[in-house]
């Protein structure tokens, strides 16, 4: 919708004076010396260092993002409204941090959709740049998926001048001014999704500034399981940041205005890491809990940092019971001692504090961190209670995709490569071009995709979840079970996944969810079709 409420598709003259390649070259030129083939451990990478006074860990209380109420409802649909705008919030005590936020907060408000009802979210853009909204993990039609060139220009227009600055046509883009409705059909299984900015070339700085929030899908069957609920069902967004001397977020953008040149400076082309771990926007928080089971919906909303989480009580590990993955519940729960979570991934877990004593402290450590990033949050056991929550042995009926039914096998190599004459991040040797699909899978058919990497890459598919078949020719990791839409592959890794795209013909993308890699060309279009695959 436009400012006056009418839909105004534009003739998009969108993004990149030379369709990314020359701009990407500027962004990665200083990083070439750092890109040697190696195990890309986050602890070994260059990270930003904060210059503001940082709080002591576990001195600030955890907060939970507010749940957004619908503006109205009818027989089939819930209608929500979000305004993307600049604001100032308190992240570090004693400082005011400028952000870009959904409704001016970070994380944005949580939207809760019922599987049986359609959801429509109207976004209004009051920021100084175009935006794109992607429902990460959402099974939605092309026009509401958040394709990277489907720009929503700011209220008041100015799109001609901004398009001229950014250059390069994408004739298929769905662009609008001021306001836009994103429609999410009913029927998606209960799962923890999230929404975030997805504008071509500038996703990294936009998310870093605050454009991210939870979108939870619930259904009656899940609610009848007896899992922890209410205040014991907690969404947790992990996101590292760094701060300047005034308490503002620090980000090494080549172009801080986010209007012309994408990319980051120097060695940050491998991914931007901060030295402060935020949980729901709070640095190293503490949270008071009862001696009961808690459901934790874990989301890695970081640009590039990978976490290996361990729940420590008195020097011993507290079990983590995984009940769900990116796309919803597992068939059966499974017990883990630690959990690796890469950017874009979600894990639904239950942690049982019933054997703890009042006064105990359970610290969540990041075993892939270094220095200030080794600690994440702490749970303080405050009260002994009776707990009626359960984790059933059977969680949901689960369909397994049979690789023998696959009609084709496709290979996608995520590598360093040429991006306009300079080293960048590419898929199958090609820098991202929104106009040229890399594959055309047929709706309803099972395919096997082989994914391989040089360095660490969390790989994300739009439209449908997939199932992990193998890792490096062997069985998947335990935590790979269930329906996934993002898969973390370490350096020189290879995985096979089974995927079946359904319902919606159109163009979608696969990409690395290290946001700096994504912005520097590691993305590709695939087109889903009802005819013969090519």
Short mmCIF file of C-alpha atoms in Angstrom, two decimals:
data_model
loop_
_atom_site.label_atom_id
_atom_site.label_comp_id
_atom_site.label_asym_id
_atom_site.label_seq_id
_atom_site.Cartn_x
_atom_site.Cartn_y
_atom_site.Cartn_z
CA UNK A 1 0.00 0.00 0.00
CA UNK A 2 1.12 3.57 -0.54
CA UNK A 3 0.86 6.40 1.98
CA UNK A 4 -2.70 7.13 0.90
CA UNK A 5 -3.64 3.45 1.20
CA UNK A 6 -3.60 2.52 -2.48
CA UNK A 7 -1.25 -0.04 -3.95
CA UNK A 8 1.30 1.62 -6.23
CA UNK A 9 3.66 -0.80 -7.95
CA UNK A 10 6.66 1.11 -9.26
CA UNK A 11 9.01 0.71 -12.17
CA UNK A 12 11.98 -0.28 -10.03
CA UNK A 13 15.38 1.15 -10.94
CA UNK A 14 16.81 -0.67 -8.08
CA UNK A 15 20.07 -1.39 -6.36
CA UNK A 16 23.65 -1.30 -7.53
CA UNK A 17 25.17 1.01 -9.98
CA UNK A 18 26.83 -2.06 -11.55
CA UNK A 19 24.48 -4.72 -10.13
CA UNK A 20 26.62 -5.21 -7.05
CA UNK A 21 29.87 -6.30 -8.56
CA UNK A 22 31.91 -3.12 -8.53
CA UNK A 23 30.46 -2.14 -5.14
CA UNK A 24 31.13 -5.57 -3.74
CA UNK A 25 34.69 -5.32 -4.93
CA UNK A 26 35.14 -2.17 -2.86
CA UNK A 27 33.76 -3.95 0.16
CA UNK A 28 36.01 -6.97 0.02
CA UNK A 29 39.24 -5.62 -1.42
CA UNK A 30 40.84 -5.09 1.96
CA UNK A 31 39.95 -8.55 3.15
CA UNK A 32 41.75 -10.67 0.59
CA UNK A 33 44.76 -11.24 2.78
CA UNK A 34 42.57 -12.62 5.57
CA UNK A 35 40.75 -15.17 3.43
CA UNK A 36 42.98 -18.17 3.68
CA UNK A 37 41.31 -21.57 3.66
CA UNK A 38 41.09 -22.68 7.28
CA UNK A 39 38.70 -23.79 9.97
CA UNK A 40 36.78 -20.58 10.48
CA UNK A 41 36.34 -20.64 14.26
CA UNK A 42 34.51 -17.50 15.44
CA UNK A 43 36.95 -17.17 18.36
CA UNK A 44 39.81 -16.70 15.86
CA UNK A 45 38.19 -13.95 13.83
CA UNK A 46 38.66 -10.22 14.18
CA UNK A 47 35.88 -8.67 16.26
CA UNK A 48 34.78 -5.16 17.10
CA UNK A 49 35.78 -3.80 20.50
CA UNK A 50 33.38 -1.63 22.49
CA UNK A 51 34.55 1.71 23.83
CA UNK A 52 31.57 2.32 26.12
CA UNK A 53 31.40 1.18 29.75
CA UNK A 54 29.99 -2.33 29.76
CA UNK A 55 27.91 -3.76 32.61
CA UNK A 56 29.11 -6.71 34.62
CA UNK A 57 27.55 -9.92 33.31
CA UNK A 58 24.35 -11.10 35.00
CA UNK A 59 23.55 -7.77 36.65
CA UNK A 60 20.66 -6.79 34.35
CA UNK A 61 17.29 -8.58 34.23
CA UNK A 62 16.17 -10.42 31.12
CA UNK A 63 13.28 -8.82 29.29
CA UNK A 64 10.87 -10.50 26.88
CA UNK A 65 9.67 -8.64 23.75
CA UNK A 66 6.02 -7.58 24.01
CA UNK A 67 3.40 -9.54 22.09
CA UNK A 68 1.75 -7.38 19.45
CA UNK A 69 -2.04 -7.24 19.55
CA UNK A 70 -3.91 -7.35 16.24
CA UNK A 71 -5.48 -4.09 15.09
CA UNK A 72 -8.57 -6.00 14.03
CA UNK A 73 -9.84 -9.49 13.26
CA UNK A 74 -12.42 -10.97 10.94
CA UNK A 75 -13.67 -14.51 10.40
CA UNK A 76 -10.45 -15.73 8.79
CA UNK A 77 -7.69 -13.18 9.38
CA UNK A 78 -5.76 -11.30 12.05
CA UNK A 79 -4.45 -7.86 10.98
CA UNK A 80 -1.31 -6.34 12.49
CA UNK A 81 0.54 -3.08 11.95
CA UNK A 82 4.24 -2.29 12.41
CA UNK A 83 6.07 0.99 11.88
CA UNK A 84 9.75 0.86 11.04
CA UNK A 85 11.32 3.94 12.54
CA UNK A 86 14.39 5.36 14.22
CA UNK A 87 14.38 5.69 18.00
CA UNK A 88 16.66 5.71 21.01
CA UNK A 89 16.62 2.96 23.63
CA UNK A 90 18.64 1.97 26.67
CA UNK A 91 20.82 -1.07 26.02
CA UNK A 92 23.83 -0.22 28.21
CA UNK A 93 23.10 1.45 31.56
CA UNK A 94 23.78 5.18 31.35
CA UNK A 95 23.70 5.38 27.56
CA UNK A 96 21.11 6.08 24.88
CA UNK A 97 21.52 3.85 21.82
CA UNK A 98 20.07 4.96 18.45
CA UNK A 99 18.37 2.07 16.64
CA UNK A 100 16.14 1.29 13.72
CA UNK A 101 13.31 -0.77 15.14
CA UNK A 102 9.94 -2.27 14.39
CA UNK A 103 7.66 0.05 16.37
CA UNK A 104 10.90 1.63 17.55
CA UNK A 105 12.05 -1.25 19.78
CA UNK A 106 14.70 -3.98 19.63
CA UNK A 107 13.90 -6.79 19.30
CA UNK A 108 10.66 -5.91 17.56
CA UNK A 109 7.28 -6.94 18.98
CA UNK A 110 6.48 -10.65 18.86
CA UNK A 111 3.67 -11.63 16.53
CA UNK A 112 1.78 -14.79 17.48
CA UNK A 113 -0.20 -16.43 14.68
CA UNK A 114 -2.63 -19.30 15.00
CA UNK A 115 -2.11 -21.98 12.37
CA UNK A 116 -5.82 -21.97 11.59
CA UNK A 117 -5.92 -18.27 10.72
CA UNK A 118 -4.38 -16.07 8.05
CA UNK A 119 -2.10 -13.24 9.20
CA UNK A 120 -1.70 -9.88 7.44
CA UNK A 121 1.02 -7.51 8.66
CA UNK A 122 1.05 -3.93 7.35
CA UNK A 123 4.52 -2.39 7.46
CA UNK A 124 5.01 1.38 7.31
CA UNK A 125 8.49 2.63 6.45
CA UNK A 126 9.49 5.82 8.27
CA UNK A 127 13.23 5.14 7.88
CA UNK A 128 15.49 7.09 5.50
CA UNK A 129 16.16 4.05 3.26
CA UNK A 130 14.11 1.36 1.52
CA UNK A 131 13.33 -1.82 3.45
CA UNK A 132 12.28 -5.39 2.71
CA UNK A 133 10.62 -7.68 5.28
CA UNK A 134 11.35 -11.41 5.22
CA UNK A 135 9.46 -13.85 7.42
CA UNK A 136 12.34 -16.25 8.00
CA UNK A 137 10.98 -19.79 7.90
CA UNK A 138 7.64 -18.67 6.55
CA UNK A 139 5.82 -20.74 3.92
CA UNK A 140 4.41 -17.82 1.97
CA UNK A 141 3.83 -16.72 -1.64
CA UNK A 142 6.51 -14.83 -3.56
CA UNK A 143 4.97 -11.38 -3.15
CA UNK A 144 5.08 -11.66 0.67
CA UNK A 145 8.35 -13.56 1.04
CA UNK A 146 10.61 -10.53 1.18
CA UNK A 147 12.54 -11.02 -2.04
CA UNK A 148 15.65 -8.81 -1.72
CA UNK A 149 14.65 -6.36 -4.48
CA UNK A 150 10.99 -6.01 -3.43
CA UNK A 151 11.60 -2.62 -1.85
CA UNK A 152 9.24 -0.67 0.35
CA UNK A 153 10.38 2.93 -0.10
CA UNK A 154 10.07 5.46 2.74
CA UNK A 155 6.90 7.40 3.44
CA UNK A 156 6.84 10.53 1.32
CA UNK A 157 8.39 9.01 -1.80
CA UNK A 158 11.81 10.08 -2.94
CA UNK A 159 12.16 6.74 -4.70
CA UNK A 160 13.29 8.27 -8.00
CA UNK A 161 16.25 10.02 -6.43
CA UNK A 162 17.14 7.01 -4.29
CA UNK A 163 16.81 4.63 -7.23
CA UNK A 164 19.08 6.81 -9.31
CA UNK A 165 21.71 6.64 -6.57
CA UNK A 166 21.44 2.87 -6.32
CA UNK A 167 21.15 2.09 -10.06
CA UNK A 168 20.36 -1.11 -11.97
CA UNK A 169 16.89 -2.42 -12.98
CA UNK A 170 15.07 -5.48 -11.71
CA UNK A 171 11.93 -5.62 -13.86
CA UNK A 172 10.32 -8.38 -11.76
CA UNK A 173 10.54 -6.55 -8.42
CA UNK A 174 7.39 -5.76 -6.42
CA UNK A 175 8.07 -2.25 -5.07
CA UNK A 176 5.84 0.17 -3.18
CA UNK A 177 5.95 3.46 -1.32
CA UNK A 178 5.18 4.09 2.32
CA UNK A 179 3.15 1.05 3.38
CA UNK A 180 2.84 -2.56 2.33
CA UNK A 181 0.76 -5.56 3.36
CA UNK A 182 2.54 -8.88 3.86
CA UNK A 183 0.09 -11.79 3.76
CA UNK A 184 0.91 -15.05 5.53
CA UNK A 185 -1.58 -17.83 4.73
CA UNK A 186 -2.96 -20.18 7.34
CA UNK A 187 -1.76 -23.76 7.59
CA UNK A 188 1.90 -23.52 8.53
CA UNK A 189 2.88 -25.90 11.38
CA UNK A 190 3.54 -24.43 14.82
CA UNK A 191 7.11 -23.11 14.92
CA UNK A 192 9.31 -20.24 16.06
CA UNK A 193 9.89 -18.01 13.03
CA UNK A 194 11.39 -14.54 12.93
CA UNK A 195 11.10 -11.49 10.73
CA UNK A 196 13.95 -9.22 9.70
CA UNK A 197 15.10 -6.82 7.02
CA UNK A 198 16.22 -8.47 3.80
CA UNK A 199 17.15 -5.63 1.42
CA UNK A 200 19.69 -6.59 -1.22
CA UNK A 201 23.23 -5.49 -0.29
CA UNK A 202 22.25 -4.00 3.09
CA UNK A 203 20.72 -6.76 5.23
CA UNK A 204 23.74 -6.84 7.59
CA UNK A 205 23.72 -3.20 8.72
CA UNK A 206 19.90 -3.08 8.85
CA UNK A 207 19.62 -6.11 11.16
CA UNK A 208 22.60 -4.85 13.22
CA UNK A 209 20.72 -1.57 13.79
CA UNK A 210 17.75 -3.48 15.19
CA UNK A 211 15.38 -4.69 12.45
CA UNK A 212 14.52 -8.17 13.80
CA UNK A 213 11.74 -9.75 15.84
CA UNK A 214 9.99 -13.05 16.66
CA UNK A 215 6.97 -14.44 14.82
CA UNK A 216 5.56 -17.51 16.58
CA UNK A 217 3.06 -19.88 14.98
CA UNK A 218 0.91 -21.90 17.42
CA UNK A 219 -1.78 -24.52 17.01
CA UNK A 220 -4.24 -26.43 19.17
CA UNK A 221 -2.43 -29.78 18.89
CA UNK A 222 0.79 -28.31 20.24
CA UNK A 223 -1.03 -26.58 23.07
CA UNK A 224 -2.61 -29.88 24.15
CA UNK A 225 0.82 -31.51 24.71
CA UNK A 226 1.28 -30.03 28.17
CA UNK A 227 4.62 -28.36 27.39
CA UNK A 228 5.75 -25.45 29.57
CA UNK A 229 3.68 -22.37 28.82
CA UNK A 230 2.91 -18.86 29.97
CA UNK A 231 5.87 -17.22 31.72
CA UNK A 232 7.80 -20.48 31.34
CA UNK A 233 7.72 -20.30 27.53
CA UNK A 234 10.46 -17.79 26.68
CA UNK A 235 11.68 -16.63 23.27
CA UNK A 236 15.41 -15.80 23.43
CA UNK A 237 17.12 -13.88 20.63
CA UNK A 238 20.93 -14.04 20.81
CA UNK A 239 22.67 -11.15 19.04
CA UNK A 240 26.19 -9.82 19.55
CA UNK A 241 26.93 -6.12 19.16
CA UNK A 242 29.66 -3.59 19.89
CA UNK A 243 29.30 0.01 21.11
CA UNK A 244 31.16 3.26 20.57
CA UNK A 245 32.07 5.67 23.37
CA UNK A 246 28.57 7.22 23.22
CA UNK A 247 26.73 3.91 23.48
CA UNK A 248 25.80 3.68 19.77
CA UNK A 249 26.10 0.42 17.87
CA UNK A 250 29.41 0.18 15.98
CA UNK A 251 29.35 -1.34 12.48
CA UNK A 252 32.18 -1.18 9.92
CA UNK A 253 30.06 -0.21 6.91
CA UNK A 254 31.73 1.28 3.85
CA UNK A 255 28.63 3.46 3.45
CA UNK A 256 26.99 4.36 6.76
CA UNK A 257 24.02 5.95 4.93
CA UNK A 258 23.11 2.58 3.38
CA UNK A 259 22.21 4.26 0.09
CA UNK A 260 24.97 3.51 -2.40
CA UNK A 261 27.95 1.23 -1.61
CA UNK A 262 27.38 -2.12 0.12
CA UNK A 263 29.95 -4.03 2.11
CA UNK A 264 32.19 -3.68 5.14
CA UNK A 265 35.77 -2.66 5.63
CA UNK A 266 38.90 -4.78 5.92
CA UNK A 267 38.80 -8.22 7.48
CA UNK A 268 35.14 -7.83 8.48
CA UNK A 269 34.25 -9.24 5.09
CA UNK A 270 34.39 -12.63 6.81
CA UNK A 271 31.56 -11.50 9.10
CA UNK A 272 31.01 -8.83 11.74
CA UNK A 273 31.37 -9.95 15.36
CA UNK A 274 30.73 -7.85 18.47
CA UNK A 275 32.14 -8.22 21.96
CA UNK A 276 28.79 -7.92 23.82
CA UNK A 277 26.28 -10.78 23.82
CA UNK A 278 22.71 -9.48 23.94
CA UNK A 279 19.76 -11.70 24.83
CA UNK A 280 16.49 -10.04 23.82
CA UNK A 281 18.48 -6.81 23.61
CA UNK A 282 19.93 -7.09 27.14
CA UNK A 283 23.68 -7.59 27.69
CA UNK A 284 24.43 -10.84 29.56
CA UNK A 285 21.12 -10.86 31.48
CA UNK A 286 20.04 -12.85 34.51
CA UNK A 287 16.58 -14.37 34.86
CA UNK A 288 14.84 -15.65 38.00
CA UNK A 289 13.22 -19.05 37.51
CA UNK A 290 11.35 -21.62 39.57
CA UNK A 291 12.24 -25.26 40.09
CA UNK A 292 10.27 -26.21 36.99
CA UNK A 293 10.59 -27.00 33.31
CA UNK A 294 11.08 -24.04 30.98
CA UNK A 295 10.58 -23.95 27.23
CA UNK A 296 13.27 -21.81 25.60
CA UNK A 297 12.80 -20.80 21.95
CA UNK A 298 16.39 -20.09 20.97
CA UNK A 299 17.12 -17.89 17.95
CA UNK A 300 20.54 -16.85 16.71
CA UNK A 301 19.84 -13.35 15.41
CA UNK A 302 23.53 -12.46 15.13
CA UNK A 303 25.04 -11.34 11.84
CA UNK A 304 27.90 -13.85 11.86
CA UNK A 305 28.55 -15.31 15.32
CA UNK A 306 28.05 -19.03 15.92
CA UNK A 307 27.33 -20.16 19.50
CA UNK A 308 27.89 -23.51 21.17
CA UNK A 309 25.60 -23.33 24.19
CA UNK A 310 26.13 -25.25 27.41
CA UNK A 311 23.99 -24.97 30.56
CA UNK A 312 26.34 -25.21 33.55
CA UNK A 313 25.28 -25.90 37.14
CA UNK A 314 28.01 -26.22 39.78
CA UNK A 315 30.54 -27.26 37.15
CA UNK A 316 28.30 -29.90 35.57
CA UNK A 317 26.10 -29.69 32.49
CA UNK A 318 22.34 -29.48 32.82
CA UNK A 319 20.65 -31.54 30.07
CA UNK A 320 19.05 -29.74 27.13
CA UNK A 321 15.96 -31.51 25.77
CA UNK A 322 15.39 -30.54 22.16
CA UNK A 323 11.73 -30.63 21.16
CA UNK A 324 11.80 -28.62 17.95
CA UNK A 325 13.87 -27.18 15.15
CA UNK A 326 13.50 -24.37 12.60
CA UNK A 327 10.26 -25.70 11.12
CA UNK A 328 8.49 -26.96 14.24
CA UNK A 329 8.30 -29.90 16.61
CA UNK A 330 10.37 -33.05 16.29
CA UNK A 331 8.65 -36.42 16.22
CA UNK A 332 10.22 -37.21 19.61
CA UNK A 333 12.28 -35.23 22.11
CA UNK A 334 16.00 -35.86 22.40
CA UNK A 335 18.50 -35.02 25.12
CA UNK A 336 21.64 -33.02 24.31
CA UNK A 337 24.55 -31.82 26.44
CA UNK A 338 25.34 -28.83 24.22
CA UNK A 339 23.84 -27.10 21.22
CA UNK A 340 25.55 -25.34 18.31
CA UNK A 341 23.39 -22.60 16.80
CA UNK A 342 24.40 -20.53 13.76
CA UNK A 343 22.91 -17.27 12.43
CA UNK A 344 19.29 -17.79 11.37
CA UNK A 345 18.83 -21.13 13.16
CA UNK A 346 16.19 -21.75 15.83
CA UNK A 347 16.06 -24.53 18.40
CA UNK A 348 13.10 -25.24 20.66
CA UNK A 349 14.36 -26.77 23.91
CA UNK A 350 13.14 -27.60 27.40
CA UNK A 351 15.44 -27.17 30.38
CA UNK A 352 14.38 -28.75 33.68
CA UNK A 353 15.38 -26.79 36.80
CA UNK A 354 13.41 -29.06 39.17
CA UNK A 355 16.53 -30.75 40.58
CA UNK A 356 18.16 -27.42 41.39
CA UNK A 357 18.11 -25.92 44.87
CA UNK A 358 16.82 -22.45 45.60
CA UNK A 359 19.85 -20.20 45.32
CA UNK A 360 21.51 -22.27 42.60
CA UNK A 361 22.73 -20.53 39.47
CA UNK A 362 22.71 -22.06 36.00
CA UNK A 363 25.04 -20.24 33.62
CA UNK A 364 24.72 -20.53 29.86
CA UNK A 365 28.19 -20.52 28.30
CA UNK A 366 29.23 -20.10 24.68
CA UNK A 367 32.07 -22.54 24.16
CA UNK A 368 32.87 -20.99 20.76
CA UNK A 369 33.40 -17.56 22.29
CA UNK A 370 36.48 -15.79 23.55
CA UNK A 371 36.84 -13.20 26.31
CA UNK A 372 33.55 -11.41 26.91
CA UNK A 373 31.63 -13.63 24.50
CA UNK A 374 32.07 -16.87 26.45
CA UNK A 375 29.08 -16.03 28.65
CA UNK A 376 25.50 -15.60 27.45
CA UNK A 377 22.99 -15.47 30.34
CA UNK A 378 22.31 -16.89 33.78
CA UNK A 379 19.25 -18.45 35.39
CA UNK A 380 18.88 -17.85 39.13
CA UNK A 381 16.75 -20.42 40.97
CA UNK A 382 14.41 -18.32 43.11
CA UNK A 383 11.50 -20.46 44.32
CA UNK A 384 10.53 -24.10 44.79
CA UNK A 385 7.21 -24.94 43.16
CA UNK A 386 5.16 -27.85 41.91
CA UNK A 387 5.30 -28.20 38.15
CA UNK A 388 2.66 -29.90 36.00
CA UNK A 389 4.36 -29.37 32.64
CA UNK A 390 5.50 -32.47 30.74
CA UNK A 391 7.55 -33.40 27.69
CA UNK A 392 5.64 -36.21 25.96
CA UNK A 393 7.51 -39.10 24.37
CA UNK A 394 5.66 -38.36 21.14
CA UNK A 395 5.42 -34.73 20.01
CA UNK A 396 3.95 -34.77 16.51
CA UNK A 397 3.39 -36.89 13.43
CA UNK A 398 6.40 -36.46 11.19
CA UNK A 399 6.74 -37.10 7.47
CA UNK A 400 10.18 -38.30 6.36
CA UNK A 401 11.23 -37.35 2.85
CA UNK A 402 12.52 -40.40 0.98
CA UNK A 403 15.65 -39.73 -1.06
CA UNK A 404 14.63 -42.56 -3.38
CA UNK A 405 11.73 -40.37 -4.48
CA UNK A 406 14.06 -37.55 -5.54
CA UNK A 407 13.73 -36.58 -9.20
CA UNK A 408 17.10 -34.85 -9.38
CA UNK A 409 20.24 -33.98 -7.42
CA UNK A 410 21.56 -30.41 -7.51
CA UNK A 411 24.93 -29.18 -6.25
CA UNK A 412 25.58 -25.79 -4.71
CA UNK A 413 29.12 -24.76 -3.78
CA UNK A 414 29.47 -21.85 -1.35
CA UNK A 415 32.93 -20.40 -1.97
CA UNK A 416 35.11 -17.35 -2.27
CA UNK A 417 35.19 -16.23 -5.86
CA UNK A 418 35.07 -13.44 -8.38
CA UNK A 419 32.57 -10.65 -7.76
CA UNK A 420 33.20 -8.09 -10.46
CA UNK A 421 36.91 -8.73 -10.73
CA UNK A 422 37.57 -8.88 -6.99
CA UNK A 423 37.29 -11.62 -4.41
CA UNK A 424 33.82 -11.99 -2.97
CA UNK A 425 31.40 -14.70 -1.82
CA UNK A 426 29.64 -16.69 -4.52
CA UNK A 427 27.46 -19.76 -5.15
CA UNK A 428 28.57 -22.07 -7.95
CA UNK A 429 31.04 -19.40 -9.01
CA UNK A 430 28.32 -16.79 -9.56
CA UNK A 431 27.75 -13.54 -7.68
CA UNK A 432 24.11 -12.81 -6.91
CA UNK A 433 22.03 -11.56 -9.83
CA UNK A 434 18.30 -11.22 -9.03
CA UNK A 435 17.38 -11.63 -12.69
CA UNK A 436 18.98 -15.03 -13.35
CA UNK A 437 17.74 -18.18 -11.54
CA UNK A 438 20.26 -20.84 -10.58
CA UNK A 439 17.60 -23.61 -10.55
CA UNK A 440 13.93 -24.20 -11.40
CA UNK A 441 12.54 -26.93 -9.11
CA UNK A 442 9.07 -28.28 -9.80
CA UNK A 443 6.45 -27.83 -7.10
CA UNK A 444 5.59 -31.05 -5.30
CA UNK A 445 8.69 -33.00 -6.32
CA UNK A 446 11.39 -34.20 -3.91
CA UNK A 447 14.94 -33.13 -4.76
CA UNK A 448 18.32 -33.79 -3.15
CA UNK A 449 20.56 -30.75 -2.82
CA UNK A 450 24.25 -31.18 -2.08
CA UNK A 451 25.71 -28.19 -0.26
CA UNK A 452 29.47 -27.67 0.11
CA UNK A 453 31.60 -24.92 1.64
CA UNK A 454 35.12 -23.56 1.81
CA UNK A 455 34.77 -21.59 5.06
CA UNK A 456 31.93 -21.55 7.61
CA UNK A 457 28.54 -20.83 6.04
CA UNK A 458 25.03 -21.11 7.56
CA UNK A 459 22.89 -21.88 4.51
CA UNK A 460 19.26 -20.74 4.37
CA UNK A 461 16.48 -21.69 1.92
CA UNK A 462 13.32 -19.67 1.46
CA UNK A 463 9.79 -21.05 0.94
CA UNK A 464 10.09 -24.58 2.39
CA UNK A 465 11.96 -26.41 5.12
CA UNK A 466 14.18 -29.37 4.32
CA UNK A 467 15.54 -32.51 6.01
CA UNK A 468 19.24 -33.24 6.49
CA UNK A 469 20.24 -36.59 4.97
CA UNK A 470 24.01 -36.70 5.50
CA UNK A 471 26.98 -34.66 6.69
CA UNK A 472 30.34 -35.32 5.05
CA UNK A 473 29.04 -38.68 3.84
CA UNK A 474 27.96 -39.77 7.31
CA UNK A 475 24.82 -39.54 9.42
CA UNK A 476 23.61 -36.05 10.39
CA UNK A 477 24.23 -34.60 13.83
CA UNK A 478 21.57 -35.26 16.44
CA UNK A 479 20.46 -31.62 16.42
CA UNK A 480 19.99 -31.73 12.62
CA UNK A 481 16.74 -33.63 13.07
CA UNK A 482 13.34 -32.29 12.13
CA UNK A 483 12.43 -29.69 9.54
CA UNK A 484 15.21 -27.17 8.92
CA UNK A 485 15.45 -24.01 6.85
CA UNK A 486 18.99 -23.05 7.90
CA UNK A 487 21.95 -25.43 8.11
CA UNK A 488 25.36 -24.61 9.55
CA UNK A 489 28.24 -26.07 7.54
CA UNK A 490 31.75 -25.63 8.96
CA UNK A 491 34.77 -25.07 6.73
CA UNK A 492 35.16 -27.66 3.93
CA UNK A 493 31.87 -29.25 4.94
CA UNK A 494 29.37 -31.04 2.73
CA UNK A 495 25.77 -31.95 3.44
CA UNK A 496 22.92 -33.53 1.54
CA UNK A 497 19.40 -32.31 2.16
CA UNK A 498 16.01 -33.45 0.87
CA UNK A 499 13.62 -30.66 -0.06
CA UNK A 500 10.17 -30.46 -1.62
CA UNK A 501 8.83 -27.04 -2.56
CA UNK A 502 5.06 -26.73 -2.42
CA UNK A 503 2.11 -24.44 -3.10
CA UNK A 504 3.71 -21.27 -4.45
CA UNK A 505 5.23 -20.77 -7.88
CA UNK A 506 7.59 -17.82 -8.13
CA UNK A 507 11.11 -16.70 -7.39
CA UNK A 508 12.81 -17.25 -4.07
CA UNK A 509 16.39 -17.31 -2.82
CA UNK A 510 18.95 -19.47 -1.09
CA UNK A 511 21.86 -17.74 0.59
CA UNK A 512 24.44 -17.74 3.31
CA UNK A 513 22.98 -16.34 6.54
CA UNK A 514 26.27 -14.83 7.56
CA UNK A 515 24.80 -11.45 6.68
CA UNK A 516 28.08 -9.95 5.49
CA UNK A 517 28.51 -12.89 3.10
CA UNK A 518 24.92 -12.44 1.91
CA UNK A 519 25.43 -8.72 1.30
CA UNK A 520 28.60 -9.45 -0.64
CA UNK A 521 26.94 -11.67 -3.27
CA UNK A 522 26.53 -15.14 -1.61
CA UNK A 523 22.91 -15.48 -2.66
CA UNK A 524 21.11 -17.04 -5.63
CA UNK A 525 17.59 -17.05 -7.04
CA UNK A 526 15.64 -20.23 -7.69
CA UNK A 527 12.28 -20.26 -9.44
CA UNK A 528 9.60 -22.74 -8.43
CA UNK A 529 7.46 -23.88 -11.36
CA UNK A 530 4.49 -26.10 -12.01
CA UNK A 531 5.99 -27.49 -15.23
CA UNK A 532 9.12 -29.47 -16.02
CA UNK A 533 12.17 -28.82 -13.83
CA UNK A 534 15.35 -27.52 -15.43
#
